Tab-separated table of C-alpha atoms and ligand atoms in Angstrom:
chain	number	residue	atom	x	y	z
I	21	MET	CA	-0.093	0.096	-0.022
I	22	SER	CA	1.341	3.370	-0.921
I	23	ARG	CA	2.074	6.333	1.664
I	24	GLU	CA	-0.296	8.212	-0.468
I	25	SER	CA	-4.119	8.065	-0.004
I	26	LEU	CA	-4.942	8.791	-3.359
I	27	GLN	CA	-4.450	6.188	-6.070
I	28	GLU	CA	-4.876	6.773	-9.936
I	29	ILE	CA	-7.569	4.907	-11.100
I	30	VAL	CA	-8.550	3.029	-14.153
I	31	CYS	CA	-11.422	0.272	-14.900
I	32	CYS	CA	-13.333	-1.918	-17.533
I	33	VAL	CA	-17.082	-1.376	-17.812
I	34	GLY	CA	-19.331	-4.059	-19.282
I	35	GLN	CA	-22.368	-6.170	-18.860
I	36	PRO	CA	-21.644	-9.175	-17.996
I	37	VAL	CA	-18.508	-8.470	-17.166
I	38	ALA	CA	-17.535	-11.317	-14.723
I	39	GLY	CA	-14.959	-13.541	-15.910
I	40	ASN	CA	-13.038	-10.708	-17.892
I	41	PRO	CA	-9.535	-11.239	-17.024
I	42	THR	CA	-7.985	-7.538	-17.830
I	43	GLN	CA	-8.218	-6.502	-14.102
I	44	TYR	CA	-5.891	-9.317	-13.332
I	45	MET	CA	-3.753	-8.608	-15.967
I	46	MET	CA	-3.714	-4.937	-15.363
I	47	GLU	CA	-2.736	-5.413	-11.896
I	48	LYS	CA	0.100	-7.606	-12.267
I	49	ALA	CA	1.543	-5.456	-14.873
I	50	LEU	CA	0.954	-2.080	-12.787
I	51	ALA	CA	3.025	-3.923	-9.579
I	52	ALA	CA	5.428	-4.927	-12.269
I	53	ALA	CA	6.002	-1.099	-13.309
I	54	ASP	CA	5.973	-0.072	-9.514
I	55	LEU	CA	2.857	1.853	-10.398
I	56	ASP	CA	0.368	2.389	-7.309
I	57	TRP	CA	-2.536	2.520	-9.397
I	58	ARG	CA	-5.801	0.430	-9.181
I	59	TYR	CA	-7.876	-1.502	-11.912
I	60	LEU	CA	-11.675	-2.185	-11.280
I	61	THR	CA	-13.861	-4.276	-12.962
I	62	LEU	CA	-17.103	-2.504	-12.977
I	63	GLU	CA	-20.814	-4.329	-13.868
I	64	VAL	CA	-22.790	-1.556	-15.546
I	65	SER	CA	-26.226	-1.965	-17.697
I	66	PRO	CA	-26.548	-0.037	-20.573
I	67	GLU	CA	-29.093	2.259	-19.029
I	68	ASP	CA	-26.603	3.352	-16.213
I	69	LEU	CA	-23.909	3.789	-18.657
I	70	GLY	CA	-24.300	7.912	-18.957
I	71	ASP	CA	-24.423	8.208	-15.261
I	72	ALA	CA	-21.345	5.867	-14.864
I	73	VAL	CA	-19.187	7.751	-17.393
I	74	ARG	CA	-19.926	10.999	-15.954
I	75	GLY	CA	-19.331	9.419	-12.341
I	76	MET	CA	-15.794	8.315	-13.649
I	77	LYS	CA	-15.178	11.660	-14.599
I	78	VAL	CA	-15.958	13.577	-11.618
I	79	LEU	CA	-14.230	10.949	-9.556
I	80	GLY	CA	-10.824	11.627	-11.458
I	81	PHE	CA	-10.510	8.111	-12.986
I	82	ARG	CA	-7.521	8.158	-15.215
I	83	GLY	CA	-9.125	5.792	-18.102
I	84	GLY	CA	-10.576	2.627	-18.974
I	85	ASN	CA	-11.833	-0.033	-21.237
I	86	PHE	CA	-15.393	-0.480	-22.233
I	87	ALA	CA	-16.557	-4.189	-22.959
I	88	ILE	CA	-19.641	-5.678	-24.579
I	89	PRO	CA	-22.156	-3.949	-24.802
I	90	HIS	CA	-20.872	-0.645	-24.348
I	91	LYS	CA	-18.494	0.151	-27.180
I	92	VAL	CA	-20.812	1.767	-29.358
I	93	ALA	CA	-23.057	3.680	-27.009
I	94	ALA	CA	-20.154	4.849	-24.863
I	95	ILE	CA	-19.035	7.523	-27.701
I	96	GLU	CA	-21.987	9.696	-26.815
I	97	TYR	CA	-20.623	10.289	-23.277
I	98	LEU	CA	-17.103	10.990	-24.213
I	99	ASP	CA	-15.840	14.377	-25.158
I	100	GLU	CA	-13.751	13.526	-28.051
I	101	LEU	CA	-12.427	10.664	-30.199
I	102	SER	CA	-9.186	9.686	-31.706
I	103	GLU	CA	-9.206	9.446	-35.411
I	104	SER	CA	-9.488	5.626	-35.540
I	105	ALA	CA	-12.207	5.294	-32.923
I	106	GLN	CA	-14.231	7.603	-35.107
I	107	LEU	CA	-13.626	5.573	-38.107
I	108	ILE	CA	-14.406	2.465	-36.312
I	109	GLY	CA	-17.476	3.834	-34.295
I	110	ALA	CA	-16.535	2.261	-31.458
I	111	VAL	CA	-14.229	2.500	-28.019
I	112	ASN	CA	-12.875	-0.254	-26.344
I	113	CYS	CA	-10.643	2.626	-24.246
I	114	PHE	CA	-10.730	6.082	-22.994
I	115	ASN	CA	-8.113	8.227	-21.434
I	116	ARG	CA	-8.197	11.437	-19.427
I	117	LEU	CA	-6.812	14.684	-20.780
I	118	GLY	CA	-6.896	17.193	-18.270
I	119	ASP	CA	-10.910	17.170	-17.863
I	120	ARG	CA	-11.652	15.500	-21.163
I	121	LEU	CA	-12.349	12.018	-21.652
I	122	ILE	CA	-11.087	10.938	-25.108
I	123	GLY	CA	-12.412	7.486	-26.936
I	124	GLU	CA	-9.873	5.254	-28.529
I	125	ASN	CA	-9.684	1.829	-30.059
I	126	THR	CA	-7.027	-0.261	-29.564
I	127	ASP	CA	-8.762	-3.790	-30.586
I	128	GLY	CA	-7.817	-3.618	-33.957
I	129	LYS	CA	-4.164	-2.270	-33.043
I	130	GLY	CA	-3.880	-5.272	-30.766
I	131	PHE	CA	-5.123	-7.627	-33.362
I	132	ILE	CA	-2.566	-6.527	-36.094
I	133	GLN	CA	0.215	-6.536	-33.820
I	134	SER	CA	-0.725	-10.035	-32.709
I	135	LEU	CA	-1.062	-11.403	-36.430
I	136	ARG	CA	2.025	-10.139	-37.207
I	137	GLU	CA	3.923	-12.623	-35.170
I	138	VAL	CA	2.588	-14.846	-38.209
I	139	THR	CA	1.893	-12.768	-41.195
I	140	ASP	CA	1.829	-9.482	-42.558
I	141	PRO	CA	-1.428	-8.399	-43.653
I	142	SER	CA	-0.145	-6.435	-46.226
I	143	GLY	CA	-1.467	-7.085	-49.938
I	144	LYS	CA	-3.347	-9.971	-48.309
I	145	ARG	CA	-6.530	-11.471	-49.429
I	146	VAL	CA	-8.471	-11.188	-45.956
I	147	VAL	CA	-12.337	-12.475	-45.146
I	148	ILE	CA	-13.841	-11.144	-42.085
I	149	LEU	CA	-16.831	-12.775	-40.507
I	150	GLY	CA	-18.806	-10.484	-38.571
I	151	ALA	CA	-19.519	-6.637	-38.399
I	152	GLY	CA	-19.797	-5.447	-34.934
I	153	GLY	CA	-17.032	-3.636	-32.739
I	154	ALA	CA	-14.476	-6.149	-33.131
I	155	ALA	CA	-14.614	-6.711	-36.530
I	156	ARG	CA	-15.156	-3.042	-37.588
I	157	ALA	CA	-11.816	-2.162	-35.438
I	158	ILE	CA	-10.160	-5.370	-37.499
I	159	ALA	CA	-11.272	-4.427	-40.826
I	160	VAL	CA	-10.339	-0.638	-40.103
I	161	GLU	CA	-6.734	-1.554	-39.000
I	162	MET	CA	-6.930	-3.908	-41.908
I	163	ALA	CA	-7.285	-1.255	-44.397
I	164	LEU	CA	-5.003	0.837	-42.716
I	165	ALA	CA	-2.009	-1.984	-43.088
I	166	SER	CA	-2.828	-2.061	-47.050
I	167	ALA	CA	-4.552	-5.357	-47.102
I	168	GLY	CA	-5.174	-6.409	-50.603
I	169	HIS	CA	-8.689	-7.429	-50.744
I	170	VAL	CA	-11.232	-7.212	-47.658
I	171	THR	CA	-14.709	-9.455	-47.677
I	172	ILE	CA	-17.223	-8.634	-44.617
I	173	VAL	CA	-19.202	-11.684	-44.264
I	174	ASN	CA	-22.561	-10.850	-41.682
I	175	ARG	CA	-25.751	-12.395	-40.805
I	176	THR	CA	-27.220	-8.584	-40.689
I	177	GLU	CA	-27.043	-7.097	-44.054
I	178	SER	CA	-27.088	-3.452	-43.095
I	179	ARG	CA	-24.038	-3.581	-40.808
I	180	GLY	CA	-21.945	-5.693	-43.041
I	181	ALA	CA	-22.608	-3.580	-46.081
I	182	GLU	CA	-21.869	-0.477	-44.273
I	183	LEU	CA	-18.896	-1.862	-43.143
I	184	ALA	CA	-17.513	-2.911	-46.462
I	185	GLY	CA	-18.686	0.790	-47.639
I	186	LEU	CA	-16.579	2.236	-45.182
I	187	LEU	CA	-13.502	0.503	-46.415
I	188	GLY	CA	-13.939	1.422	-50.029
I	189	ASP	CA	-15.299	4.930	-49.997
I	190	ARG	CA	-13.431	5.854	-46.756
I	191	LEU	CA	-10.218	3.763	-46.961
I	192	ASP	CA	-9.788	3.310	-50.470
I	193	THR	CA	-9.591	-0.445	-49.823
I	194	SER	CA	-10.889	-3.303	-52.188
I	195	ALA	CA	-14.028	-4.288	-50.193
I	196	GLU	CA	-16.993	-6.695	-50.686
I	197	PHE	CA	-19.833	-7.610	-48.644
I	198	VAL	CA	-21.403	-10.931	-48.621
I	199	VAL	CA	-24.816	-11.813	-46.837
I	200	TRP	CA	-23.879	-14.895	-44.077
I	201	ASP	CA	-26.660	-17.236	-44.771
I	202	GLY	CA	-26.027	-20.968	-43.896
I	203	ASN	CA	-22.417	-22.312	-44.252
I	204	TYR	CA	-20.083	-19.875	-45.848
I	205	GLU	CA	-17.625	-21.467	-48.207
I	206	VAL	CA	-14.295	-19.639	-47.738
I	207	PRO	CA	-13.293	-18.843	-51.180
I	208	ALA	CA	-10.153	-20.410	-52.886
I	209	GLY	CA	-7.233	-17.939	-52.563
I	210	THR	CA	-8.333	-16.507	-49.081
I	211	GLN	CA	-5.228	-15.900	-47.345
I	212	LEU	CA	-6.482	-14.903	-43.940
I	213	LEU	CA	-9.852	-15.571	-42.137
I	214	ILE	CA	-10.745	-14.228	-39.019
I	215	ASN	CA	-13.622	-14.817	-36.907
I	216	ALA	CA	-14.884	-11.427	-35.550
I	217	THR	CA	-18.130	-12.739	-34.262
I	218	SER	CA	-18.943	-13.659	-30.603
I	219	ILE	CA	-19.592	-17.258	-31.732
I	220	GLY	CA	-17.501	-19.014	-29.472
I	221	LEU	CA	-17.746	-16.682	-26.493
I	222	ASN	CA	-18.355	-18.795	-23.210
I	223	ASP	CA	-19.010	-21.877	-25.658
I	224	ALA	CA	-15.690	-22.878	-27.293
I	225	ALA	CA	-17.403	-25.912	-28.891
I	226	ALA	CA	-19.971	-23.389	-30.847
I	227	ARG	CA	-19.609	-24.017	-34.496
I	228	VAL	CA	-19.232	-21.181	-36.835
I	229	PRO	CA	-21.273	-21.749	-39.748
I	230	ILE	CA	-18.719	-22.281	-42.511
I	231	ALA	CA	-18.270	-25.014	-44.711
I	232	ALA	CA	-15.159	-26.835	-43.023
I	233	GLY	CA	-13.753	-28.385	-46.075
I	234	SER	CA	-13.290	-24.894	-47.682
I	235	LEU	CA	-10.292	-24.300	-45.004
I	236	ALA	CA	-7.016	-24.620	-46.870
I	237	GLY	CA	-3.668	-25.695	-45.338
I	238	SER	CA	-2.061	-22.379	-46.583
I	239	MET	CA	-4.701	-20.013	-44.703
I	240	VAL	CA	-3.794	-18.220	-41.552
I	241	VAL	CA	-7.141	-18.583	-39.511
I	242	ALA	CA	-7.836	-16.393	-36.444
I	243	ASP	CA	-10.217	-15.781	-33.803
I	244	VAL	CA	-10.991	-13.190	-31.589
I	245	ILE	CA	-12.299	-15.239	-28.792
I	246	ALA	CA	-9.840	-15.522	-26.133
I	247	GLY	CA	-10.361	-18.474	-23.375
I	248	ALA	CA	-9.254	-21.556	-21.454
I	249	VAL	CA	-9.711	-23.846	-24.514
I	250	ASP	CA	-9.259	-23.023	-28.364
I	251	THR	CA	-12.348	-22.202	-30.191
I	252	TRP	CA	-13.940	-24.739	-32.832
I	253	LEU	CA	-12.706	-22.702	-35.670
I	254	VAL	CA	-9.184	-22.867	-34.540
I	255	ARG	CA	-9.342	-26.314	-33.613
I	256	GLU	CA	-10.836	-27.537	-36.928
I	257	ALA	CA	-8.251	-25.011	-38.829
I	258	ALA	CA	-5.312	-26.713	-36.900
I	259	ASP	CA	-6.537	-30.155	-38.249
I	260	ARG	CA	-6.568	-28.922	-41.670
I	261	GLY	CA	-2.684	-27.511	-41.709
I	262	CYS	CA	-3.840	-24.003	-41.318
I	263	THR	CA	-1.462	-21.694	-39.722
I	264	THR	CA	-3.853	-20.589	-36.500
I	265	LEU	CA	-4.104	-17.594	-34.081
I	266	ASN	CA	-6.462	-17.599	-31.152
I	267	GLY	CA	-7.674	-14.245	-29.351
I	268	LEU	CA	-5.231	-14.413	-26.612
I	269	GLY	CA	-2.615	-12.120	-28.502
I	270	MET	CA	-5.032	-9.787	-29.107
I	271	LEU	CA	-6.344	-9.343	-25.788
I	272	ILE	CA	-3.048	-8.658	-24.277
I	273	ASN	CA	-1.391	-6.249	-27.145
I	274	GLN	CA	-4.732	-4.264	-26.942
I	275	ALA	CA	-4.102	-3.969	-22.853
I	276	VAL	CA	-0.367	-3.122	-23.579
I	277	ILE	CA	-1.479	0.165	-25.911
I	278	GLY	CA	-4.095	1.056	-23.328
I	279	PHE	CA	-1.612	0.668	-20.549
I	280	THR	CA	1.011	2.928	-22.357
I	281	ILE	CA	-1.900	5.343	-23.155
I	282	TRP	CA	-2.852	5.887	-19.419
I	283	THR	CA	0.582	5.537	-17.738
I	284	GLY	CA	3.056	6.646	-20.263
I	285	ALA	CA	5.141	3.669	-19.389
I	286	LYS	CA	5.564	0.357	-21.241
I	287	PRO	CA	4.499	-2.475	-19.368
I	288	ASP	CA	6.134	-5.960	-19.155
I	289	VAL	CA	4.487	-7.976	-21.741
I	290	GLU	CA	5.564	-11.529	-20.457
I	291	VAL	CA	3.967	-10.416	-16.947
I	292	MET	CA	0.802	-9.696	-18.986
I	293	ARG	CA	0.925	-12.716	-20.883
I	294	GLU	CA	1.788	-15.117	-17.754
I	295	ALA	CA	-1.279	-12.974	-16.012
I	296	VAL	CA	-3.609	-14.184	-18.567
I	297	GLU	CA	-2.577	-17.638	-19.160
I	298	GLU	CA	-2.640	-17.957	-15.403
I	299	PHE	CA	-6.036	-16.586	-15.287
I	300	PHE	CA	-7.573	-19.018	-18.005
I	301	GLY	CA	-5.512	-21.759	-16.390
I	302	LEU	CA	-3.256	-22.572	-19.343
S	401	LIG	P1	-21.006	-7.407	-31.274
S	401	LIG	O1	-22.039	-7.530	-30.517
S	401	LIG	O2	-20.834	-6.002	-31.871
S	401	LIG	O3	-21.072	-7.894	-32.439
S	401	LIG	C1	-21.128	-9.257	-32.839
S	401	LIG	C2	-20.864	-10.010	-34.257
S	401	LIG	O4	-21.036	-11.457	-34.319
S	401	LIG	C3	-22.106	-9.335	-35.031
S	401	LIG	O5	-21.366	-9.041	-36.438
S	401	LIG	C4	-23.135	-10.459	-35.108
S	401	LIG	O6	-23.583	-10.277	-36.468
S	401	LIG	C5	-22.222	-11.703	-34.993
S	401	LIG	N1	-22.801	-13.067	-34.456
S	401	LIG	C6	-23.250	-13.025	-33.115
S	401	LIG	N2	-23.677	-14.316	-33.302
S	401	LIG	C7	-23.846	-14.791	-34.450
S	401	LIG	C8	-24.219	-16.072	-35.131
S	401	LIG	N3	-25.056	-17.030	-34.478
S	401	LIG	N4	-24.234	-16.452	-36.263
S	401	LIG	C9	-23.392	-15.209	-36.961
S	401	LIG	N5	-22.923	-14.000	-36.588
S	401	LIG	C10	-23.113	-14.060	-35.372
S	401	LIG	O7	-19.488	-7.860	-30.565
S	401	LIG	P2	-18.117	-7.555	-30.653
S	401	LIG	O8	-17.850	-7.072	-32.050
S	401	LIG	O9	-17.684	-6.244	-30.102
S	401	LIG	O10	-17.437	-8.630	-30.026
S	401	LIG	C11	-17.121	-9.954	-30.393
S	401	LIG	C12	-16.614	-10.958	-29.963
S	401	LIG	O11	-15.252	-10.144	-29.990
S	401	LIG	C13	-16.747	-11.311	-28.417
S	401	LIG	O12	-16.845	-12.276	-28.371
S	401	LIG	C14	-15.648	-10.609	-28.093
S	401	LIG	O13	-15.152	-10.963	-26.681
S	401	LIG	C15	-14.547	-10.627	-28.718
S	401	LIG	N6	-13.503	-9.614	-28.861
S	401	LIG	C16	-12.127	-9.836	-28.351
S	401	LIG	C17	-11.103	-9.366	-28.000
S	401	LIG	C18	-9.932	-9.768	-27.564
S	401	LIG	O14	-8.972	-8.988	-27.192
S	401	LIG	N7	-9.557	-11.121	-27.541
S	401	LIG	C19	-11.452	-7.757	-28.184
S	401	LIG	C20	-13.087	-7.495	-28.532
S	401	LIG	C21	-13.723	-8.145	-28.471
S	401	LIG	P3	-24.919	-9.460	-36.770
S	401	LIG	O15	-24.281	-8.350	-36.848
S	401	LIG	O16	-25.925	-10.252	-37.753
S	401	LIG	O17	-25.921	-9.601	-35.201
């Protein structure tokens, strides 16, 4: 315990948020960096989000993370957005600058950093399953990383078409939208397939509706879901010889970026990785 009675506070706000590993990882990283900060996990309903953000502001919180379902709704309660958060239309992170709360999005950047450990997205033919907050963050960062062609596959047409339009019109990236209806055949020539839906969250055995036979060993297959067990998609892809990536790297890397935004310090990434693995019992 510090001799000071006031600590800097950062937090994760979501619902349901129990089981989120970020507090465990951040507290280990803060201690390793010798920072007497506190990271809280706060269960907040959508109806109470505005009051919660106003409360965090007057209570002097230094920043935090927004988890499901607040990543889009939180925008209206923040004072300003970073350029990528504006493009993405969602925030997973906020930072205090003076008395202003600035929304950021580190999900896509965290994903790309993790992906670079296995492949460079530049020039690649990419298929993204989903068009929600995580998919939007990844798609925008894919475009900024010069992906060759991006196909958005989504169940709800309006969301998917809007995202493909954003990539084409605002980011000058070759992009198309495909409605997800039945088992999706991954096109031959796809180099990178990403599940950015919530299928697999809290149920690693949940099957992503794709034609498993269309997965080729030359593909990199990534899932945003991070947990104690690899998802159905990651296991299926690994069995077919694909290079696979689970959501742990994305989780750690987006947290590394958030930590640096709030504290100005670089965290010990190994401490964070060990903490997440310990949390999930890996
Ligand atoms: P959203 O609710 O914004 O989006 C969910 C997406 O999943 C939508 O595209 C939705 O389609 C699609 N979807 C859900 N169920 C189905 C289904 N049965 N069939 C087809 N599509 C489906 O969630 P987020 O984008 O914020 O989060 C998605 C996932 O990403 C979560 O599981 C979250 O935990 C994970 N995530 C992981 C991170 C990490 O660091 N590893 C970081 C951020 C998120 P539709 O539009 O049709 O509803």
